[in-house]
Amino acid sequence: MALAERHVAAPIRRTTGRRQPGLLANIGRHWADYLYVLPALLVMLVVIGYPLVSTVFLSFHEITTRNERVFTGLANFREILTDPQVRF
C-alpha cells in the first residue's frame, strides 16, 4: 500500500456526560487569582488607556491661545494629508 493511500483514524473521544464548566464558573472558582491581577490591570488602564483616549479626543480639536478647545472634526487630518511639506 502506498504512503498516500493510508488513512489515519481520529481517536475516539469519550465523554463522561458532564458538561465542561463555563467561563463564569471558572472565574468564580479562581476569583482570588483575578483579584491579584486587578491592580496591574488598573495601572495599565491609567498608563495606556487614558493617554490613548486623550490623544484621540484632542486630535479632533484645535487648542486656541486662551487654552480653549474648539471642535474641528476631521479638519486637522485633512490639513496634514494635504500639506506638501508632510511626506509619507
Short mmCIF file of C-alpha atoms in Angstrom, two decimals, residues 5-61:
data_model
loop_
_atom_site.label_atom_id
_atom_site.label_comp_id
_atom_site.label_asym_id
_atom_site.label_seq_id
_atom_site.Cartn_x
_atom_site.Cartn_y
_atom_site.Cartn_z
CA GLU A 5 -3.29 5.70 0.49
CA ARG A 6 -3.06 5.20 4.26
CA HIS A 7 -5.82 6.64 6.35
CA VAL A 8 -5.36 7.52 9.98
CA ALA A 9 -8.47 7.42 12.11
CA ALA A 10 -9.03 10.13 14.67
CA PRO A 11 -9.00 8.93 18.27
CA ILE A 12 -12.39 8.28 19.80
CA ARG A 13 -13.40 10.99 22.21
CA ARG A 14 -15.12 9.57 25.25
CA THR A 15 -17.35 11.88 27.23
CA THR A 16 -18.44 11.40 30.80
CA GLY A 17 -21.81 13.02 30.21
CA ARG A 18 -20.92 16.11 32.24
CA ARG A 19 -20.63 19.49 30.61
CA GLN A 20 -17.44 21.49 30.75
CA PRO A 21 -17.67 24.41 33.21
CA GLY A 22 -18.33 27.73 31.53
CA LEU A 23 -16.27 30.90 31.67
CA LEU A 24 -18.19 32.39 34.58
CA ALA A 25 -17.80 29.18 36.57
CA ASN A 26 -14.03 29.27 36.01
CA ILE A 27 -13.85 32.93 37.04
CA GLY A 28 -15.90 32.19 40.14
CA ARG A 29 -13.66 29.32 41.08
CA HIS A 30 -10.45 31.33 40.60
CA TRP A 31 -11.62 34.73 41.89
CA ALA A 32 -8.53 35.24 44.05
CA ASP A 33 -6.27 34.95 41.01
CA TYR A 34 -8.14 37.73 39.28
CA LEU A 35 -8.03 39.82 42.43
CA TYR A 36 -4.21 39.67 42.40
CA VAL A 37 -4.07 40.75 38.74
CA LEU A 38 -6.59 43.60 39.15
CA PRO A 39 -4.09 46.26 40.39
CA ALA A 40 -1.83 45.64 37.40
CA LEU A 41 -4.78 45.94 35.03
CA LEU A 42 -5.83 49.21 36.64
CA VAL A 43 -2.31 50.63 36.31
CA MET A 44 -2.22 49.59 32.64
CA LEU A 45 -5.58 51.24 32.08
CA VAL A 46 -4.32 54.51 33.57
CA VAL A 47 -0.90 54.46 31.90
CA ILE A 48 -2.04 53.28 28.44
CA GLY A 49 -5.79 53.89 28.23
CA TYR A 50 -6.05 57.48 29.41
CA PRO A 51 -3.34 58.90 27.10
CA LEU A 52 -4.78 56.98 24.15
CA VAL A 53 -8.31 58.31 24.69
CA SER A 54 -6.99 61.80 25.38
CA THR A 55 -4.92 61.83 22.18
CA VAL A 56 -7.86 60.75 20.04
CA PHE A 57 -10.08 63.36 21.71
CA LEU A 58 -7.54 66.16 21.18
CA SER A 59 -6.92 65.18 17.54
CA PHE A 60 -10.45 66.36 16.72
CA HIS A 61 -9.94 69.74 18.43
#
